[in-house]
PDB file of C-alpha atoms and ligand atoms in Angstrom:
ATOM      1  CA  MET A1037     -23.933  19.669  -1.064  1.00 69.00           C
ATOM      2  CA  GLU A1038     -20.864  20.656   1.419  1.00 92.00           C
ATOM      3  CA  CYS A1039     -19.017  17.694   1.639  1.00 98.00           C
ATOM      4  CA  ILE A1040     -15.361  17.443   0.918  1.00 98.00           C
ATOM      5  CA  PHE A1041     -15.621  14.057  -0.378  1.00 98.00           C
ATOM      6  CA  CYS A1042     -18.730  14.119  -2.315  1.00 98.00           C
ATOM      7  CA  LYS A1043     -17.207  16.980  -4.341  1.00 98.00           C
ATOM      8  CA  ILE A1044     -13.893  14.960  -4.580  1.00 98.00           C
ATOM      9  CA  ILE A1045     -16.284  12.398  -6.838  1.00 98.00           C
ATOM     10  CA  THR A1046     -17.013  15.121  -8.504  1.00 97.00           C
ATOM     11  CA  GLY A1047     -13.969  16.560  -9.520  1.00 97.00           C
ATOM     12  CA  GLU A1048     -14.581  19.742  -8.278  1.00 97.00           C
ATOM     13  CA  ILE A1049     -11.727  19.597  -5.875  1.00 97.00           C
ATOM     14  CA  PRO A1050      -9.121  17.680  -6.894  1.00 98.00           C
ATOM     15  CA  ALA A1051      -7.253  14.329  -5.635  1.00 98.00           C
ATOM     16  CA  LYS A1052      -4.917  12.106  -6.354  1.00 98.00           C
ATOM     17  CA  LEU A1053      -7.346   8.951  -7.530  1.00 98.00           C
ATOM     18  CA  ILE A1054      -6.294   5.900  -7.690  1.00 97.00           C
ATOM     19  CA  TYR A1055      -9.265   3.684  -8.266  1.00 98.00           C
ATOM     20  CA  GLN A1056     -12.852   4.294  -9.145  1.00 98.00           C
ATOM     21  CA  ASP A1057     -15.913   1.690 -10.059  1.00 98.00           C
ATOM     22  CA  ASP A1058     -19.311   2.189 -10.577  1.00 98.00           C
ATOM     23  CA  ASP A1059     -20.052   2.837  -6.910  1.00 98.00           C
ATOM     24  CA  ILE A1060     -16.575   3.318  -5.420  1.00 98.00           C
ATOM     25  CA  VAL A1061     -13.253   5.841  -5.592  1.00 98.00           C
ATOM     26  CA  ALA A1062     -10.373   5.843  -3.499  1.00 98.00           C
ATOM     27  CA  PHE A1063      -7.456   8.565  -3.437  1.00 98.00           C
ATOM     28  CA  ARG A1064      -4.334   9.375  -1.228  1.00 98.00           C
ATOM     29  CA  ASP A1065      -5.012  11.060   2.226  1.00 98.00           C
ATOM     30  CA  ILE A1066      -4.050  14.293   2.201  1.00 98.00           C
ATOM     31  CA  SER A1067      -2.133  14.399   5.457  1.00 98.00           C
ATOM     32  CA  PRO A1068      -0.960  10.857   5.210  1.00 98.00           C
ATOM     33  CA  GLN A1069      -0.212   9.053   8.452  1.00 98.00           C
ATOM     34  CA  ALA A1070       1.841   6.459   7.088  1.00 98.00           C
ATOM     35  CA  PRO A1071       3.989   6.158   3.963  1.00 98.00           C
ATOM     36  CA  ILE A1072       1.079   4.278   2.555  1.00 98.00           C
ATOM     37  CA  HIS A1073      -1.907   6.192   3.868  1.00 98.00           C
ATOM     38  CA  ILE A1074      -5.483   5.731   1.004  1.00 99.00           C
ATOM     39  CA  LEU A1075      -9.403   6.711   1.723  1.00 99.00           C
ATOM     40  CA  ILE A1076     -11.603   4.226   0.103  1.00 99.00           C
ATOM     41  CA  ILE A1077     -15.031   6.127  -0.020  1.00 98.00           C
ATOM     42  CA  PRO A1078     -18.747   4.973  -1.352  1.00 98.00           C
ATOM     43  CA  ARG A1079     -19.697   7.221  -4.430  1.00 98.00           C
ATOM     44  CA  LYS A1080     -22.852   7.386  -2.014  1.00 98.00           C
ATOM     45  CA  HIS A1081     -23.411   9.899   0.356  1.00 98.00           C
ATOM     46  CA  ILE A1082     -23.506   7.947   3.847  1.00 98.00           C
ATOM     47  CA  GLU A1083     -22.875  10.214   6.757  1.00 98.00           C
ATOM     48  CA  ARG A1084     -21.281   7.281   9.237  1.00 98.00           C
ATOM     49  CA  ILE A1085     -21.031   3.791   9.859  1.00 98.00           C
ATOM     50  CA  SER A1086     -23.812   3.632  12.322  1.00 98.00           C
ATOM     51  CA  ASP A1087     -26.206   5.198   9.545  1.00 98.00           C
ATOM     52  CA  MET A1088     -25.523   2.308   7.672  1.00 97.00           C
ATOM     53  CA  LYS A1089     -28.333  -0.038   6.671  1.00 97.00           C
ATOM     54  CA  ASP A1090     -28.930  -3.177   6.007  1.00 97.00           C
ATOM     55  CA  GLU A1091     -29.304  -2.447   2.205  1.00 97.00           C
ATOM     56  CA  ASP A1092     -25.391  -1.169   2.568  1.00 97.00           C
ATOM     57  CA  ALA A1093     -23.977  -4.697   3.248  1.00 97.00           C
ATOM     58  CA  GLY A1094     -22.727  -4.889  -0.414  1.00 98.00           C
ATOM     59  CA  LEU A1095     -21.440  -1.814  -0.699  1.00 97.00           C
ATOM     60  CA  ILE A1096     -19.439  -2.054   2.812  1.00 96.00           C
ATOM     61  CA  GLY A1097     -17.780  -5.367   1.951  1.00 98.00           C
ATOM     62  CA  ASN A1098     -16.681  -4.303  -1.364  1.00 98.00           C
ATOM     63  CA  LEU A1099     -14.714  -1.423   0.122  1.00 98.00           C
ATOM     64  CA  VAL A1100     -12.950  -3.554   2.007  1.00 98.00           C
ATOM     65  CA  LEU A1101     -12.020  -5.273  -1.023  1.00 98.00           C
ATOM     66  CA  VAL A1102     -10.757  -3.131  -2.847  1.00 98.00           C
ATOM     67  CA  GLY A1103      -9.078  -1.909   0.319  1.00 98.00           C
ATOM     68  CA  LYS A1104      -7.366  -5.405  -0.151  1.00 98.00           C
ATOM     69  CA  LYS A1105      -6.774  -4.577  -3.938  1.00 98.00           C
ATOM     70  CA  ILE A1106      -5.162  -1.201  -3.398  1.00 98.00           C
ATOM     71  CA  ALA A1107      -2.801  -3.175  -0.572  1.00 98.00           C
ATOM     72  CA  GLN A1108      -1.866  -5.787  -3.236  1.00 98.00           C
ATOM     73  CA  ASP A1109      -1.396  -2.834  -6.072  1.00 98.00           C
ATOM     74  CA  GLU A1110       0.623  -0.637  -3.167  1.00 98.00           C
ATOM     75  CA  GLY A1111       2.520  -3.708  -2.638  1.00 98.00           C
ATOM     76  CA  ILE A1112       1.690  -4.225   1.463  1.00 98.00           C
ATOM     77  CA  THR A1113       0.315  -7.325   1.550  1.00 98.00           C
ATOM     78  CA  GLU A1114       2.664  -9.215   2.792  1.00 98.00           C
ATOM     79  CA  SER A1115       4.454  -6.423   5.717  1.00 98.00           C
ATOM     80  CA  GLY A1116       0.912  -5.776   6.173  1.00 98.00           C
ATOM     81  CA  PHE A1117      -1.187  -3.275   6.655  1.00 98.00           C
ATOM     82  CA  ARG A1118      -4.245  -1.776   8.604  1.00 98.00           C
ATOM     83  CA  LEU A1119      -7.913  -0.752   7.409  1.00 98.00           C
ATOM     84  CA  VAL A1120     -10.335   1.894   9.626  1.00 98.00           C
ATOM     85  CA  PHE A1121     -13.172   3.326  10.026  1.00 98.00           C
ATOM     86  CA  ASN A1122     -13.539   6.434  12.329  1.00 98.00           C
ATOM     87  CA  ASN A1123     -17.279   6.599  13.813  1.00 98.00           C
ATOM     88  CA  ASN A1124     -18.080   9.995  15.442  1.00 98.00           C
ATOM     89  CA  LYS A1125     -16.154  11.731  17.540  1.00 97.00           C
ATOM     90  CA  ASP A1126     -14.192   9.830  20.126  1.00 98.00           C
ATOM     91  CA  ALA A1127     -12.795   7.663  17.456  1.00 98.00           C
ATOM     92  CA  GLY A1128     -11.658  11.217  15.657  1.00 97.00           C
ATOM     93  CA  GLN A1129     -13.977  10.986  12.793  1.00 98.00           C
ATOM     94  CA  ALA A1130     -13.902  14.424  10.938  1.00 98.00           C
ATOM     95  CA  VAL A1131     -15.329  14.097   7.832  1.00 98.00           C
ATOM     96  CA  PHE A1132     -18.580  13.272   7.366  1.00 98.00           C
ATOM     97  CA  HIS A1133     -18.830  10.797   4.746  1.00 98.00           C
ATOM     98  CA  ILE A1134     -17.996   7.211   5.716  1.00 98.00           C
ATOM     99  CA  HIS A1135     -14.503   7.083   4.205  1.00 98.00           C
ATOM    100  CA  LEU A1136     -12.030   3.583   4.993  1.00 98.00           C
ATOM    101  CA  HIS A1137      -8.804   4.217   5.516  1.00 98.00           C
ATOM    102  CA  LEU A1138      -6.139   2.202   4.463  1.00 99.00           C
ATOM    103  CA  LEU A1139      -2.779   2.290   6.242  1.00 98.00           C
ATOM    104  CA  GLY A1140       0.324   1.383   5.815  1.00 98.00           C
ATOM    105  CA  GLY A1141       4.125   1.106   4.888  1.00 98.00           C
ATOM    106  CA  ARG A1142       5.185   0.939   8.521  1.00 98.00           C
ATOM    107  CA  LYS A1143       4.395  -1.221  11.435  1.00 98.00           C
ATOM    108  CA  PHE A1144       1.438  -0.037  14.069  1.00 98.00           C
ATOM    109  CA  SER A1145       0.737   0.127  17.717  1.00 97.00           C
ATOM    110  CA  TRP A1146      -1.739  -1.621  19.383  1.00 97.00           C
ATOM    111  CA  PRO A1147      -3.776  -0.723  21.343  1.00 96.00           C
ATOM    112  CA  PRO A1148      -4.384   2.721  18.876  1.00 94.00           C
ATOM    113  CA  GLY A1149      -3.669   5.761  20.084  1.00 86.00           C
TER     114      GLY A1149
HETATM  115  P1  5GP B1032     -10.835  10.472   9.771  1.00 75.36           P
HETATM  116  O1  5GP B1032     -10.573  11.878  10.546  1.00 75.36           O
HETATM  117  O2  5GP B1032     -12.731  11.798   9.242  1.00 75.36           O
HETATM  118  O3  5GP B1032     -11.606   9.180   9.639  1.00 75.36           O
HETATM  119  O4  5GP B1032     -10.451  11.616   8.061  1.00 75.36           O
HETATM  120  C1  5GP B1032     -10.667  12.252   7.476  1.00 75.36           C
HETATM  121  C2  5GP B1032      -9.405  12.031   6.313  1.00 75.36           C
HETATM  122  O5  5GP B1032      -9.599  12.643   5.408  1.00 75.36           O
HETATM  123  C3  5GP B1032      -8.137  12.429   7.123  1.00 75.36           C
HETATM  124  O6  5GP B1032      -6.854  11.342   7.197  1.00 75.36           O
HETATM  125  C4  5GP B1032      -8.285  13.782   6.652  1.00 75.36           C
HETATM  126  O7  5GP B1032      -6.578  14.197   6.477  1.00 75.36           O
HETATM  127  C5  5GP B1032      -9.051  13.410   5.224  1.00 75.36           C
HETATM  128  N1  5GP B1032      -9.197  14.273   4.342  1.00 75.36           N
HETATM  129  C6  5GP B1032      -9.653  15.889   4.584  1.00 75.36           C
HETATM  130  N2  5GP B1032      -9.792  16.643   3.956  1.00 75.36           N
HETATM  131  C7  5GP B1032      -9.537  15.880   2.611  1.00 75.36           C
HETATM  132  C8  5GP B1032      -8.998  16.433   1.310  1.00 75.36           C
HETATM  133  O8  5GP B1032      -9.769  17.599   0.857  1.00 75.36           O
HETATM  134  N3  5GP B1032      -8.469  15.845   0.574  1.00 75.36           N
HETATM  135  C9  5GP B1032      -7.317  14.638   0.383  1.00 75.36           C
HETATM  136  N4  5GP B1032      -7.055  13.895   0.021  1.00 75.36           N
HETATM  137  N5  5GP B1032      -7.826  14.262   2.029  1.00 75.36           N
HETATM  138  C10 5GP B1032      -8.903  14.632   3.080  1.00 75.36           C
HETATM  139 ZN1   ZN B1033     -20.900  13.409   1.005  1.00 75.36          ZN
END
């Protein structure tokens, strides 16, 4: 499978892992856009949010709950954080294995650029 994130899951490509369970892996982004920038991904290879099925509802919920937990561990719950899925090209999706961005440690603008 030519997928960078599947290779991070198997350990073929190294990453700074910060969380793992049976369904989910989280690691630091290689090119952080904020002091804290973590990617939370399912072990299951799903290319984009628009490919998700009803049966993936629990998984997507758990990605958000892991994001919440990591935000707590990283100390950015009170200050604030952003959780983002980019879907396809207008959103700037570059890796086609869904990933939830957890961003924090600075103030973000709205609307996003
Ligand atoms: P996207 O633009 O697809 O939403 O985000 C992809 C993210 O994956 C980017 O923030 C990028 O820096 C990150 N990324 C790409 N390749 C690697 C890698 O090999 N290791 C890690 N840790 N992050 C990566
Ligand atoms: Zn993959």
